[in-house]
mmCIF file of C-alpha atoms in Angstrom:
data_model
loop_
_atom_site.group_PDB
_atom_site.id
_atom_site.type_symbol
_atom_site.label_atom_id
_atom_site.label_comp_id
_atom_site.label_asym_id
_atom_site.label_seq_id
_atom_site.Cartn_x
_atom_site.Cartn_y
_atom_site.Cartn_z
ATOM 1 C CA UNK A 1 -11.619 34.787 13.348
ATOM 2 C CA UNK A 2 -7.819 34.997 13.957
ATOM 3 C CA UNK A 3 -8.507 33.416 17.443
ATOM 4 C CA UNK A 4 -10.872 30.533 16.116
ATOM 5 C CA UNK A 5 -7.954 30.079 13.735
ATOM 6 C CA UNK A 6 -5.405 29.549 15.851
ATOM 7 C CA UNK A 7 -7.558 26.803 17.975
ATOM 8 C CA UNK A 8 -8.166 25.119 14.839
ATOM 9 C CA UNK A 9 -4.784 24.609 13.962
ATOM 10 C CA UNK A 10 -3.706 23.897 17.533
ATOM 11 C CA UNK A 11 -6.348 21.323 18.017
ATOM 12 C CA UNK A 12 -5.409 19.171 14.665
ATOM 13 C CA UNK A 13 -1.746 19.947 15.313
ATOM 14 C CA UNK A 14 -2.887 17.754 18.835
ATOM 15 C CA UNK A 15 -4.817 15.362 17.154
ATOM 16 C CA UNK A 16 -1.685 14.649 14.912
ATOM 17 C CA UNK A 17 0.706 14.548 18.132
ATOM 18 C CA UNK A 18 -1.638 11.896 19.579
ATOM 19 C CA UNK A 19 -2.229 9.692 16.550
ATOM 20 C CA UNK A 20 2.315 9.860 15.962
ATOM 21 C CA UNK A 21 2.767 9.529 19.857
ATOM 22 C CA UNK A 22 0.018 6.173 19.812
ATOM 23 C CA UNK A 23 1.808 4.605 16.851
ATOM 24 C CA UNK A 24 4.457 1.813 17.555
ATOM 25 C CA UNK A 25 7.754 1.347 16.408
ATOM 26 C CA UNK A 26 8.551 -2.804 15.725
ATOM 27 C CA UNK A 27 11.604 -4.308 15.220
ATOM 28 C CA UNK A 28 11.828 -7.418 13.031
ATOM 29 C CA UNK A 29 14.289 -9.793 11.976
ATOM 30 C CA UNK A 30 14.306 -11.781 8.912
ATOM 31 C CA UNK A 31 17.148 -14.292 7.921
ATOM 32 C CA UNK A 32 17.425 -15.026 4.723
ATOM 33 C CA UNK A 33 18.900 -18.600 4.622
ATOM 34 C CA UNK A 34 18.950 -21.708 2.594
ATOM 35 C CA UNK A 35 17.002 -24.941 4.443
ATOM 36 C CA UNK A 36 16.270 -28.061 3.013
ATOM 37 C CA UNK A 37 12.368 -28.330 2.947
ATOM 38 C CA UNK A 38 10.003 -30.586 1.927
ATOM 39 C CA UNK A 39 6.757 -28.574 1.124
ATOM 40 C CA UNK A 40 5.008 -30.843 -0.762
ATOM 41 C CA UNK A 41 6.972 -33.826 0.168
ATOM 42 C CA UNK A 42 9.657 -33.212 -2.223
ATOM 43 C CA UNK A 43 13.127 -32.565 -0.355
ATOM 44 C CA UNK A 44 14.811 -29.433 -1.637
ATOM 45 C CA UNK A 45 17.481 -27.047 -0.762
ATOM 46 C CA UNK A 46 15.580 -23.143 -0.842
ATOM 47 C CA UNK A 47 16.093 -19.868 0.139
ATOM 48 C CA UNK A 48 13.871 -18.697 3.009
ATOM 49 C CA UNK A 49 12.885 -16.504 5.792
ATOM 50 C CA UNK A 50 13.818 -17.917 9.384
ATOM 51 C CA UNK A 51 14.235 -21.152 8.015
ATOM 52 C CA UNK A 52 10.038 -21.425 7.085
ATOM 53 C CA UNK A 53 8.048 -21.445 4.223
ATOM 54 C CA UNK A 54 5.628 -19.644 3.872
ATOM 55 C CA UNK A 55 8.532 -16.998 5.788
ATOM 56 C CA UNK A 56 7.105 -15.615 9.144
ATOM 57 C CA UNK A 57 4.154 -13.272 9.465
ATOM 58 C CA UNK A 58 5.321 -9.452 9.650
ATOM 59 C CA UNK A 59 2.139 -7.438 11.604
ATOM 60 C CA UNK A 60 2.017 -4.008 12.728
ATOM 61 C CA UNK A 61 -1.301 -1.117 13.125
ATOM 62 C CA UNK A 62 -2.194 1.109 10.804
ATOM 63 C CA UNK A 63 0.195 4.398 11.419
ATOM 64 C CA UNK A 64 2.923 2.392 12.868
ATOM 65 C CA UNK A 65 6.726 1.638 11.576
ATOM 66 C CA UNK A 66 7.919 -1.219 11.164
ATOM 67 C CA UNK A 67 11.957 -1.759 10.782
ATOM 68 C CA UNK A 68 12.870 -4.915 9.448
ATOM 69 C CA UNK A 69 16.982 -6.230 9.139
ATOM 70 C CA UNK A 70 17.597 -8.285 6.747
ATOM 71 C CA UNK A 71 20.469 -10.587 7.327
ATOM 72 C CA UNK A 72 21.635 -12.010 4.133
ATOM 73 C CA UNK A 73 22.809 -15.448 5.471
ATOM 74 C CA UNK A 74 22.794 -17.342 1.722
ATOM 75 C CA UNK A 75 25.084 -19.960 0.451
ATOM 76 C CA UNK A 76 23.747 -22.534 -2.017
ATOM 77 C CA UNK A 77 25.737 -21.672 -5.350
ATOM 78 C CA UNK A 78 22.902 -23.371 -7.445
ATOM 79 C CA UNK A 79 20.342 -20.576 -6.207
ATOM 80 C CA UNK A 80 21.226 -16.632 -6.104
ATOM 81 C CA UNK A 81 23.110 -15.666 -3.238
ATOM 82 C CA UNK A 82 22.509 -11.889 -3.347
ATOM 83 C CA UNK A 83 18.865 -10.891 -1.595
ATOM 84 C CA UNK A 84 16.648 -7.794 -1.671
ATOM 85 C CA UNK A 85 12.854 -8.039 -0.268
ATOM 86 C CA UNK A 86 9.999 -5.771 -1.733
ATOM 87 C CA UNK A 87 7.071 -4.971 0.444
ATOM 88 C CA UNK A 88 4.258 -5.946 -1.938
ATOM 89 C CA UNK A 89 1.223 -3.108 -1.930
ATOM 90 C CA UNK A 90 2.854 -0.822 0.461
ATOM 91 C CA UNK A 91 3.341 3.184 -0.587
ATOM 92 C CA UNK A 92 6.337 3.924 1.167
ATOM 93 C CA UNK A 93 5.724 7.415 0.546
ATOM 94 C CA UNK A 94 8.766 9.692 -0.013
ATOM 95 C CA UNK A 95 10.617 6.445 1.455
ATOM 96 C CA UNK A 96 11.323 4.746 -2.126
ATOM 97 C CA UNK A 97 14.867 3.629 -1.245
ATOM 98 C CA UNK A 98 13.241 1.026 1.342
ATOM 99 C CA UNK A 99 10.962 -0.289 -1.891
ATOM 100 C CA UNK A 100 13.611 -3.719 -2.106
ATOM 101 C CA UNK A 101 13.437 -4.065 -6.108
ATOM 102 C CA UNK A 102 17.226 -4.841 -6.925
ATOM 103 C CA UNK A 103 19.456 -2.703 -8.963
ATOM 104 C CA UNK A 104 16.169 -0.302 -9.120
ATOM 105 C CA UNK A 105 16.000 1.268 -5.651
ATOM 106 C CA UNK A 106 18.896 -0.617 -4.189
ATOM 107 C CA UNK A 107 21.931 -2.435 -4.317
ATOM 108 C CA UNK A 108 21.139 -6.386 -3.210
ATOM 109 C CA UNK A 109 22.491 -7.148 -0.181
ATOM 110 C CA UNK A 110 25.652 -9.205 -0.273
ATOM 111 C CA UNK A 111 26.017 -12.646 0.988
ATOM 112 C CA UNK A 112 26.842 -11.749 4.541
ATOM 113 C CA UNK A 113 25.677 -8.239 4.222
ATOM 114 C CA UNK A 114 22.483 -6.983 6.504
ATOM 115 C CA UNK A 115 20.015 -4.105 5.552
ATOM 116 C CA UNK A 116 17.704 -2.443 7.834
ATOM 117 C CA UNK A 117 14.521 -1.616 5.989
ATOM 118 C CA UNK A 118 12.257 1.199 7.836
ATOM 119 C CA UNK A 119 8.494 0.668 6.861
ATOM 120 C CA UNK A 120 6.586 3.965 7.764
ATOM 121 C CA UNK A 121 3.052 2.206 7.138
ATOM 122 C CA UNK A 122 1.101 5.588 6.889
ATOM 123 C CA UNK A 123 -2.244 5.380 6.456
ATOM 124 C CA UNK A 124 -1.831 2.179 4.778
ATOM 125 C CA UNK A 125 -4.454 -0.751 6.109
ATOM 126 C CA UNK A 126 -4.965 -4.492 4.814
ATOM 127 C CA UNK A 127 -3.360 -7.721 3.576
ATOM 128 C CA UNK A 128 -0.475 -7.341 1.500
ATOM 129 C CA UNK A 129 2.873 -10.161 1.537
ATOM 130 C CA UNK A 130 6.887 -9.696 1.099
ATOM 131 C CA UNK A 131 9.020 -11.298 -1.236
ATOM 132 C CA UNK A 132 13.162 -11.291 -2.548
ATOM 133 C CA UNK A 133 12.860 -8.625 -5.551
ATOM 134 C CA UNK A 134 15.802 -10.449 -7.244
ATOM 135 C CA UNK A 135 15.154 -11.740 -10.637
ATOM 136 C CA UNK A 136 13.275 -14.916 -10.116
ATOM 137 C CA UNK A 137 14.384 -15.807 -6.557
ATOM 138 C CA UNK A 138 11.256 -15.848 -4.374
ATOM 139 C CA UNK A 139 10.168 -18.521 -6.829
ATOM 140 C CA UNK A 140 13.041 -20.734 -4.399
ATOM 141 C CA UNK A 141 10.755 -20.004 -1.245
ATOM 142 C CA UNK A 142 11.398 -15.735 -0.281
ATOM 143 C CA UNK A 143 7.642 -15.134 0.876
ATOM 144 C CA UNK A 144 5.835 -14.401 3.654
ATOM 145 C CA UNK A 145 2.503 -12.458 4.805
ATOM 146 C CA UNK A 146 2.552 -8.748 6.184
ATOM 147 C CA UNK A 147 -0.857 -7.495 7.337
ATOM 148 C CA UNK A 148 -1.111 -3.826 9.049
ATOM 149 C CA UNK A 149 -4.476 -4.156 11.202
ATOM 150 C CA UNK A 150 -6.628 -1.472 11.681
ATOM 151 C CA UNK A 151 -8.286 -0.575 15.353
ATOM 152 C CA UNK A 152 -10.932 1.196 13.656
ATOM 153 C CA UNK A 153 -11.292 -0.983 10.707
ATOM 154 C CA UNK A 154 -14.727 0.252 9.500
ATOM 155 C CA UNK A 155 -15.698 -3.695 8.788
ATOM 156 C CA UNK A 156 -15.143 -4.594 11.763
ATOM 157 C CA UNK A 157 -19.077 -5.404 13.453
ATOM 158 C CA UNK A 158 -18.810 -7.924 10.343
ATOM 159 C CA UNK A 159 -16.358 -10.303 11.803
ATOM 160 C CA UNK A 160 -14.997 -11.435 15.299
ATOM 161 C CA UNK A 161 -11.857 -13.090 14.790
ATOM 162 C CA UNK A 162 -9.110 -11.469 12.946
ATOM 163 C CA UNK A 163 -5.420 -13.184 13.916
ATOM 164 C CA UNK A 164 -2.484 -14.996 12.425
ATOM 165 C CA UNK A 165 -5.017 -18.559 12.424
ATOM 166 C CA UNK A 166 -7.158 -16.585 9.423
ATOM 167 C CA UNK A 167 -4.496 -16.396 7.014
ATOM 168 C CA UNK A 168 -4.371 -18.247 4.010
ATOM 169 C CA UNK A 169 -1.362 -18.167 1.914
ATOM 170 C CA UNK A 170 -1.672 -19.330 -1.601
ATOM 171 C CA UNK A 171 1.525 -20.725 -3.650
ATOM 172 C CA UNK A 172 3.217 -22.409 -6.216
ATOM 173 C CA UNK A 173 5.950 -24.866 -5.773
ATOM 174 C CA UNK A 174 8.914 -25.530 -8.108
ATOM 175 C CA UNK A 175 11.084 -28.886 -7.819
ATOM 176 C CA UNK A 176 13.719 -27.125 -9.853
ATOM 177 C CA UNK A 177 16.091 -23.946 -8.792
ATOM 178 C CA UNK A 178 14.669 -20.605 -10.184
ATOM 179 C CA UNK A 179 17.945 -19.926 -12.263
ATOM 180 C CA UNK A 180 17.593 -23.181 -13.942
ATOM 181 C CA UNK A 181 13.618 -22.308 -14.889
ATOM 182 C CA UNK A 182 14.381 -18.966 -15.401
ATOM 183 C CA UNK A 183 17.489 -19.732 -18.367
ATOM 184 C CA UNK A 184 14.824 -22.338 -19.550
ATOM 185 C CA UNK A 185 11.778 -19.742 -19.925
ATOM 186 C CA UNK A 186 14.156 -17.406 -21.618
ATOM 187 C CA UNK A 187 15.748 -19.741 -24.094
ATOM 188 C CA UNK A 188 15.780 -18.825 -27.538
ATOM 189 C CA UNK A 189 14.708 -22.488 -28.304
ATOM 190 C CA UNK A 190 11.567 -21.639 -25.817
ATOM 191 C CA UNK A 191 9.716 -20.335 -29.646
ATOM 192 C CA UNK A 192 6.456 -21.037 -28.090
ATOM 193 C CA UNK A 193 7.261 -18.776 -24.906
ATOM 194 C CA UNK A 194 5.867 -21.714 -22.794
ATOM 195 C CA UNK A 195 5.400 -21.341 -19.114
ATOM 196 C CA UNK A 196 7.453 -23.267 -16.619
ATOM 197 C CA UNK A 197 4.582 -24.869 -14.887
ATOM 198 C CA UNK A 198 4.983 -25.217 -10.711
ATOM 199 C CA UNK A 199 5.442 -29.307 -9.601
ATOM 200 C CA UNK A 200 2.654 -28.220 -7.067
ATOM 201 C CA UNK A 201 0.334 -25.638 -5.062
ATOM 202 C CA UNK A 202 0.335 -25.256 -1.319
ATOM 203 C CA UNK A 203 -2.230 -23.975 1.206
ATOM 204 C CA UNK A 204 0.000 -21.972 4.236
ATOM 205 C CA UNK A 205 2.910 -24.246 2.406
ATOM 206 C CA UNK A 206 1.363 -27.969 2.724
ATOM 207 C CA UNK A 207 0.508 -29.636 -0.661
ATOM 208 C CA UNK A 208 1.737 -33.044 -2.104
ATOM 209 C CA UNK A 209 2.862 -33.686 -5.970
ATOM 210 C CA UNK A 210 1.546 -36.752 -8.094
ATOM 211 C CA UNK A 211 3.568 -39.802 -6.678
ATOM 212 C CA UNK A 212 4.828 -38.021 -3.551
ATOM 213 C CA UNK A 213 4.315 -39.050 -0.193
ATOM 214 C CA UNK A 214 0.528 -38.727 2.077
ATOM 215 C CA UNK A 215 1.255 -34.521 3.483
ATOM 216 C CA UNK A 216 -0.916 -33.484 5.677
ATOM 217 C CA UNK A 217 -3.359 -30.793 4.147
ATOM 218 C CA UNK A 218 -3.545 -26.989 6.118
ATOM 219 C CA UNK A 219 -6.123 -26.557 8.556
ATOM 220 C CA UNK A 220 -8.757 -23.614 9.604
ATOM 221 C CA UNK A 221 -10.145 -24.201 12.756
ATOM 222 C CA UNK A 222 -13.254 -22.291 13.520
ATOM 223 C CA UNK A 223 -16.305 -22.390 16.151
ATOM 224 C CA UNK A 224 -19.934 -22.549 15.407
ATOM 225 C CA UNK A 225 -21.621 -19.186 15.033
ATOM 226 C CA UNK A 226 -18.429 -17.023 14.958
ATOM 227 C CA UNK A 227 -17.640 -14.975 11.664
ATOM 228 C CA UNK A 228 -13.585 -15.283 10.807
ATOM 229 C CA UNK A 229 -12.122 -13.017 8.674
ATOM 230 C CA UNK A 230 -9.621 -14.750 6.199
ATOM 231 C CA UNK A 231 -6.745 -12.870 4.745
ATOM 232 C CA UNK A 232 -6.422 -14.291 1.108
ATOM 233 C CA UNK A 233 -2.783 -13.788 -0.537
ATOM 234 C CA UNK A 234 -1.661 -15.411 -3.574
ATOM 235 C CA UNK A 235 1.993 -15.412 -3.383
ATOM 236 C CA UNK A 236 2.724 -17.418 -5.928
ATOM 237 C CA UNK A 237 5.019 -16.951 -9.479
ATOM 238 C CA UNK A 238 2.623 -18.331 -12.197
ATOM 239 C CA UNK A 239 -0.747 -20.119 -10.092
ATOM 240 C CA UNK A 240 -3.744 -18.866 -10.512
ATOM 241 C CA UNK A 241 -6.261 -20.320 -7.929
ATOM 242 C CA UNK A 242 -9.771 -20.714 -7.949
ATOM 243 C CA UNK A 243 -10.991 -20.150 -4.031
ATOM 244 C CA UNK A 244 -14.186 -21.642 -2.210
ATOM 245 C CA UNK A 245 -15.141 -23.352 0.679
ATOM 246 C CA UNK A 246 -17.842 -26.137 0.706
ATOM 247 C CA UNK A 247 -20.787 -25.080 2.152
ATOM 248 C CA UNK A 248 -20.387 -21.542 2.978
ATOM 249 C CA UNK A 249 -20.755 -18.625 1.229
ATOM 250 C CA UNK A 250 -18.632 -15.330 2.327
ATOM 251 C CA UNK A 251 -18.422 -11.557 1.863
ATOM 252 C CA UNK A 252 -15.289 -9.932 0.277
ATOM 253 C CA UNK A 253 -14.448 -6.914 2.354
ATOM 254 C CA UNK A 254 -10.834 -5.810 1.039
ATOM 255 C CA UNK A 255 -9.253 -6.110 -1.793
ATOM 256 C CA UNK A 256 -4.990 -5.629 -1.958
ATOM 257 C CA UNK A 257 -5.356 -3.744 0.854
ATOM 258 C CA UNK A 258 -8.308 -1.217 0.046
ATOM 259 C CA UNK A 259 -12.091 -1.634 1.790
ATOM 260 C CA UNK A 260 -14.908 -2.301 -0.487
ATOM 261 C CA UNK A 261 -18.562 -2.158 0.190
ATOM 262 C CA UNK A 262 -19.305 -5.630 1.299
ATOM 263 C CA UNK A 263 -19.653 -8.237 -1.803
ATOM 264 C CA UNK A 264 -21.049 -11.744 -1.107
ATOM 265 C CA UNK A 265 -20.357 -14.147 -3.543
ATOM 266 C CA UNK A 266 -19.211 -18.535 -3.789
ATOM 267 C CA UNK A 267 -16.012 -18.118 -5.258
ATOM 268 C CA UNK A 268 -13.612 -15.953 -6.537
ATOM 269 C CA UNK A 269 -9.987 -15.919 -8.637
ATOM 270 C CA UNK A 270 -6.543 -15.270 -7.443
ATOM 271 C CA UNK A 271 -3.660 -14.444 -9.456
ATOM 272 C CA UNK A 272 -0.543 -14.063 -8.278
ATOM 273 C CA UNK A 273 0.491 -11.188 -6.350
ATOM 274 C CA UNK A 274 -3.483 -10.181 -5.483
ATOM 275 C CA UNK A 275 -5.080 -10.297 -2.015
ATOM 276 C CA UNK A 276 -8.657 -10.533 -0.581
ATOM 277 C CA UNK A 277 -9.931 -10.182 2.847
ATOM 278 C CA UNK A 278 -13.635 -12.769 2.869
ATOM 279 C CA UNK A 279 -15.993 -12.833 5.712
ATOM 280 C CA UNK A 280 -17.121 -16.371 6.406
ATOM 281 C CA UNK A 281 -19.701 -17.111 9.259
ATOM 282 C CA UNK A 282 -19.361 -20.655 10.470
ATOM 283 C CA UNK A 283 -23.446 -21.472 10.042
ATOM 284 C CA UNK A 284 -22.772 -25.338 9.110
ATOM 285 C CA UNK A 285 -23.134 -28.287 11.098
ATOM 286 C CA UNK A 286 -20.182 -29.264 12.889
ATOM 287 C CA UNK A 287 -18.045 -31.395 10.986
ATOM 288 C CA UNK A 288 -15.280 -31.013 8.024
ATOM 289 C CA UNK A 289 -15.293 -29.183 5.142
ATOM 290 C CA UNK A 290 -12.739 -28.505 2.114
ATOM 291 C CA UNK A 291 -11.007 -25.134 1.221
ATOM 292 C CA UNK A 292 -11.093 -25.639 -2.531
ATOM 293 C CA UNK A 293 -8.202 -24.222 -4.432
ATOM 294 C CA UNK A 294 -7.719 -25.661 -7.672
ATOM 295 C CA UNK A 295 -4.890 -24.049 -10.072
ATOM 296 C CA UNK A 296 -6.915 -23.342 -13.049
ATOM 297 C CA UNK A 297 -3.862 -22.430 -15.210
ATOM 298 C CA UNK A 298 -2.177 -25.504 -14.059
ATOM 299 C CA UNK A 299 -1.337 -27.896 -17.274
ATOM 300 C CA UNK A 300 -0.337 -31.451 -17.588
ATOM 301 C CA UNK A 301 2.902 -30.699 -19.034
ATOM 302 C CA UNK A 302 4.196 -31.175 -15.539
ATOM 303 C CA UNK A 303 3.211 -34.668 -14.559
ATOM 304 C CA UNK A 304 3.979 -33.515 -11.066
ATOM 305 C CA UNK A 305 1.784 -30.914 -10.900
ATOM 306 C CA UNK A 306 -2.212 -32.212 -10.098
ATOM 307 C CA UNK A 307 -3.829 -28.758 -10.007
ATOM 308 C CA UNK A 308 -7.604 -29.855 -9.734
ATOM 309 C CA UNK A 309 -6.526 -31.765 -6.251
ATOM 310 C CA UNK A 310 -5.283 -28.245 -4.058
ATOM 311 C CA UNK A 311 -7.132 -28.662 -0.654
ATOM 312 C CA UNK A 312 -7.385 -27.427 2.911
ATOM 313 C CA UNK A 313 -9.887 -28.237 5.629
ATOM 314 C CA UNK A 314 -12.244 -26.373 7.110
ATOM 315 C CA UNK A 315 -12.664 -27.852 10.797
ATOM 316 C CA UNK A 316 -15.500 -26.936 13.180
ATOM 317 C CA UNK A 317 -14.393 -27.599 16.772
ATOM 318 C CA UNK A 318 -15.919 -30.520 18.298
ATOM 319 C CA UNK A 319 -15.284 -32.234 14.267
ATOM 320 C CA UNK A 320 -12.983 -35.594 14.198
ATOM 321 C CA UNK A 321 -9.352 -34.622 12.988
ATOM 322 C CA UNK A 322 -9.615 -35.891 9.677
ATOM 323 C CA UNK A 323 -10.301 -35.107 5.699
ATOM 324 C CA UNK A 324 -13.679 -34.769 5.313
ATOM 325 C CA UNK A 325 -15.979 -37.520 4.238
ATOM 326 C CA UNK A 326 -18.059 -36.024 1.518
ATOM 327 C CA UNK A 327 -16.503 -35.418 -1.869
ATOM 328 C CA UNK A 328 -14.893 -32.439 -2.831
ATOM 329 C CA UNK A 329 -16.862 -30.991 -5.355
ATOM 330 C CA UNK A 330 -15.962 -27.908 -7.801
ATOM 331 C CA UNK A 331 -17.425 -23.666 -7.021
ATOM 332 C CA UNK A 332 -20.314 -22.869 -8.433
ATOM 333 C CA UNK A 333 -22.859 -20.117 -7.771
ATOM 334 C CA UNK A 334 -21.888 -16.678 -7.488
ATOM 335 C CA UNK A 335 -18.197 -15.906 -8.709
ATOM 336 C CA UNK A 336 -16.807 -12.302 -7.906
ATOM 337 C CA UNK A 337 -16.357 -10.137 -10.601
ATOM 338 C CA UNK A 338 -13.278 -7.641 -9.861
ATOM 339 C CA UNK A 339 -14.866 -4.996 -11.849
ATOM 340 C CA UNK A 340 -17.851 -4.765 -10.023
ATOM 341 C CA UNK A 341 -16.456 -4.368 -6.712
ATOM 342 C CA UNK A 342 -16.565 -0.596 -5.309
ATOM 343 C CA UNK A 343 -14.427 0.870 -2.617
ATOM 344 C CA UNK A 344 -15.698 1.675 0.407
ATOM 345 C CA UNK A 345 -14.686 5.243 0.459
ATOM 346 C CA UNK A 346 -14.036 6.889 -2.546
ATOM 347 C CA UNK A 347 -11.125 8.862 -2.978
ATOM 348 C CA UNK A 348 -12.353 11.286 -5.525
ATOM 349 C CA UNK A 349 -10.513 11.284 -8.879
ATOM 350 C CA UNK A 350 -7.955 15.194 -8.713
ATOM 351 C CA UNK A 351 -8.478 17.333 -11.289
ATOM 352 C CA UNK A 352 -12.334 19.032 -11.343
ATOM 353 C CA UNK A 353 -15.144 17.466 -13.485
ATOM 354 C CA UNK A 354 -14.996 19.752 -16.806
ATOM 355 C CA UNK A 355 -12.994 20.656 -19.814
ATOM 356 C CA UNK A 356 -9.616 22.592 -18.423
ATOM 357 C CA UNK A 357 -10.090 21.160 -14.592
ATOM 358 C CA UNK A 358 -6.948 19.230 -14.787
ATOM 359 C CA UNK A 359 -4.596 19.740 -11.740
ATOM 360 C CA UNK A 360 -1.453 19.357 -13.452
ATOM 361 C CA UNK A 361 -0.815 19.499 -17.145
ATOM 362 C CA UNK A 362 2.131 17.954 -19.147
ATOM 363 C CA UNK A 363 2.667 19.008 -22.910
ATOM 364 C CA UNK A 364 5.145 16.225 -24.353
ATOM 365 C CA UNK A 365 6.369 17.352 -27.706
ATOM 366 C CA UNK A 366 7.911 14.550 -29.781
ATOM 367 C CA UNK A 367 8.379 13.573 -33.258
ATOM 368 C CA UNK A 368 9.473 10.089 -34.955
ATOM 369 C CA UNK A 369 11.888 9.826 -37.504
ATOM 370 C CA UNK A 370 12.923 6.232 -40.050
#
């Protein structure tokens, strides 16, 4: 037994010295700047990654480590200056200091201050996104996509193409500085706590507003009979979208960054902050087909803001580069329902199933007085 013992040990202690020595360690840079962009047509002065919005896609492998310096290269005094980023969905197990929420787990880095943020990504797989973790300011453009692939992704016989060209970026867009919005929103003469509603909503950061110039709308290029995986992130402030593609079904395989037994449905809803991961197997005709996004909490009370009219295309190769011709038209059929959705593996719940099986128990003692 003793002998069997050791072996055992020796052989996972192995196993665990392969899996460390296979994982990678990359470096990235993000510069957090101010750039006049034009989004939706509207010139602006924001605060970005790299110069880019949506900022640039951070990818690693599950089990790798990802260091990321931040280099705090603001100016603009009528946005904030100071920067933290958060790592939206990620653990960052016994590594809470690297988290990014301001004046909670760190200082913000100073206006030509750096920080070097180590990511160990665990066992952590899926699509999450980074953002500034400073009051409002990622509302002024601080967003980007982060996905951790997964070599042994158990969904992966359900898809063949998996890159940077499947990710779809949801967002709001404000004309207005987030410090002026935010003193608005919290107003005492705001009595009817009324949302500041966005002047418009981008696909991979292309929309238009009313009365703004023709923009040219995202694109998904794709090739009869292949299945794409698309990496659905909502990194928006207050939009909450309503996603479907004419003509094609698909099946939700991931939700904020945990595998669910395979769901097909027509459409599902986004808020802000969530992430799906669809399956969509290009079965049409060739030709051109919309990515329907509609804000469905938009409101009129920005005349900017036309929140039924949030579109992509859908392009088969050998299709004409160009809108396509038929109309539009609004999901219908199956919607996803969140709660229905079941995860792939299941965890197990700690504790055992009976009266008294509780792993840990806490006794709080308190009494209210006046």
């Amino acid at each position: 037994m003793r002998a069997s013992s050791i072996f055992t040990v020796t052989f996972f202690s192995l196993l665990s010295f392969i899996s460390k020595s296979n994982a990678d360690v990359l470096p990235y840079t993000l510069n957090i700047g101010n750039s006049f962009l034009a989004p939706d047509g509207y010139y602006r002065s924001t605060s970005v990654a790299n110069g880019q919005f949506p900022g640039p896609l951070l990818k690693a492998n599950k089990g790798d480590t990802m260091v990321v310096t931040v280099n705090n290269q603001l100016s603009d005094p009528n946005m904030r200056r100071s920067t933290s980023i958060h790592w939206h969905g990620l653990f960052l197990k016994q590594n809470s200091y690297n988290d990014g929420p301001a004046f909670v787990t760190q200082c913000p880095i100073a206006p030509g201050g750096s920080y070097t943020y180590t990511l160990n990504l665990g066992t952590q797989a899926g699509t999450y996104w980074y953002h500034s973790h400073l009051a409002s300011q990622y509302v002024d453009g601080i967003r980007g996509p982060l996905v951790i692939y997964d070599p042994e992704d158990p969904h992966k016989p359900l898809y063949d193409v998996d890159d940077e060209s499947t990710i779809v970026v949801l967002s709001d867009w404000y004309h207005r500085f987030a410090p002026e919005l935010q003193t608005e929103y919290l107003s005492p003469n705001n009595t009817q706590y009324q949302d500041e509603i966005p002047d418009a909503g981008l696909i991979n950061g292309k929309g238009f507003y009313l009365g703004g110039p023709p923009m040219d709308r995202a694109v998904f290029n794709v090739e009869a009979g292949k299945r794409y995986r698309f990496r659905l992130i909502n990194a928006s402030a207050y939009g909450l979208f309503r996603f479907s593609l004419q003509g094609h079904r698909f099946t939700v395989i991931e939700t904020d960054g945990v595998n669910i037994v395979p769901y097909v449905a027509d459409y599902l809803e986004i808020s802000a902050g969530q992430r799906y991961s669809i399956v969509v197997t290009a079965d049409q005709p060739v030709a051109n087909y919309w990515v329907r996004a509609p804000m469905i909490n938009g409101s009129t009370r920005n005349a900017n803001l036309d929140y039924r009219n949030i579109f992509g295309v859908l392009r088969y190769a050998g299709a004409p580069a160009s809108d396509p011709t038929t109309a539009a038209g609004t999901a219908s059929g199956v919607k996803l329902q969140e709660a229905a959705t079941v995860p792939l593996e299941n965890p197990g719940a700690p504790g055992l199933p009976y009266s008294g099986g509780a792993d840990r128990v806490f006794n709080l003692a308190f009494s209210v007085t006046g």
